[in-house]
Amino acid sequence: MANPKRKHSKSRTAKRRSTKKLKIQNLSVCPNCNSIKPPHVMCPVCHYYKGNLVIPVKEKSKEK
Ligand SMILES: [Zn+2]
């Protein structure tokens, strides 16, 4: 089995991640409230995703 000879340093991993995160600039519009949100993610404004209301985690903990 081929294995890397040395572990990547923390700075090397951080440099790679920092450049890849800059490429993520996708934005979609929420069909419920027309606000800008990241795609494939629940809307942070109205908590809707694919037409369904997603209940926030904070409210579920209060019921218990
Ligand atoms: Zn929304």
Coordinates of C-alpha atoms and ligand atoms in Angstrom, one line a residue:
M1 CA 0.0 0.0 0.0
A2 CA 1.3 3.4 -0.9
N3 CA 1.4 5.8 2.0
P4 CA 2.5 9.4 2.4
K5 CA 6.0 9.5 3.8
R6 CA 5.3 12.4 6.1
K7 CA 2.2 13.9 7.7
H8 CA 1.0 17.2 6.2
S9 CA 1.8 20.2 8.4
K10 CA -1.0 22.2 9.9
S11 CA 0.0 25.2 7.8
R12 CA 0.0 23.2 4.6
T13 CA -3.5 21.9 5.3
A14 CA -4.7 25.4 6.2
K15 CA -3.2 26.9 3.0
R16 CA -5.1 24.3 0.8
R17 CA -8.4 24.8 2.7
S18 CA -8.1 28.6 2.5
T19 CA -7.8 28.5 -1.3
K20 CA -10.6 26.1 -1.9
K21 CA -13.0 28.0 0.3
L22 CA -12.6 31.1 -1.8
K23 CA -13.9 29.2 -4.9
I24 CA -17.3 28.5 -3.2
Q25 CA -19.4 31.5 -4.3
N26 CA -22.6 29.7 -5.2
L27 CA -25.8 31.5 -4.2
S28 CA -29.4 30.6 -4.7
V29 CA -32.6 32.4 -4.0
C30 CA -35.1 31.1 -1.5
P31 CA -38.4 30.4 -3.2
N32 CA -40.3 31.3 0.0
C33 CA -38.9 34.7 1.0
N34 CA -36.7 35.5 -2.0
S35 CA -33.6 36.0 0.1
I36 CA -30.1 34.9 -1.0
K37 CA -29.0 31.7 0.6
P38 CA -26.4 28.9 -0.1
P39 CA -27.7 26.1 -2.3
H40 CA -28.9 22.8 -0.8
V41 CA -29.2 24.4 2.6
M42 CA -32.2 25.4 4.7
C43 CA -33.0 29.1 4.3
P44 CA -31.5 31.0 7.3
V45 CA -34.3 33.7 7.2
C46 CA -37.5 31.7 7.0
H47 CA -36.2 28.1 7.9
Y48 CA -37.8 26.6 4.8
Y49 CA -36.2 24.0 2.6
K50 CA -37.8 22.4 -0.5
G51 CA -41.2 23.9 0.5
N52 CA -41.2 22.4 4.0
L53 CA -40.7 24.3 7.3
V54 CA -37.6 22.9 9.0
I55 CA -37.9 23.3 12.7
P56 CA -34.8 24.8 14.4
V57 CA -32.9 22.6 16.8
K58 CA -33.4 25.1 19.6
E59 CA -37.1 24.6 19.7
K60 CA -36.8 20.8 19.8
S61 CA -34.8 20.9 23.0
K62 CA -37.4 23.1 24.7
E63 CA -40.1 20.5 24.2
K64 CA -38.2 17.9 26.2
Ligands
ZN1 ZN -36.5 31.9 3.0

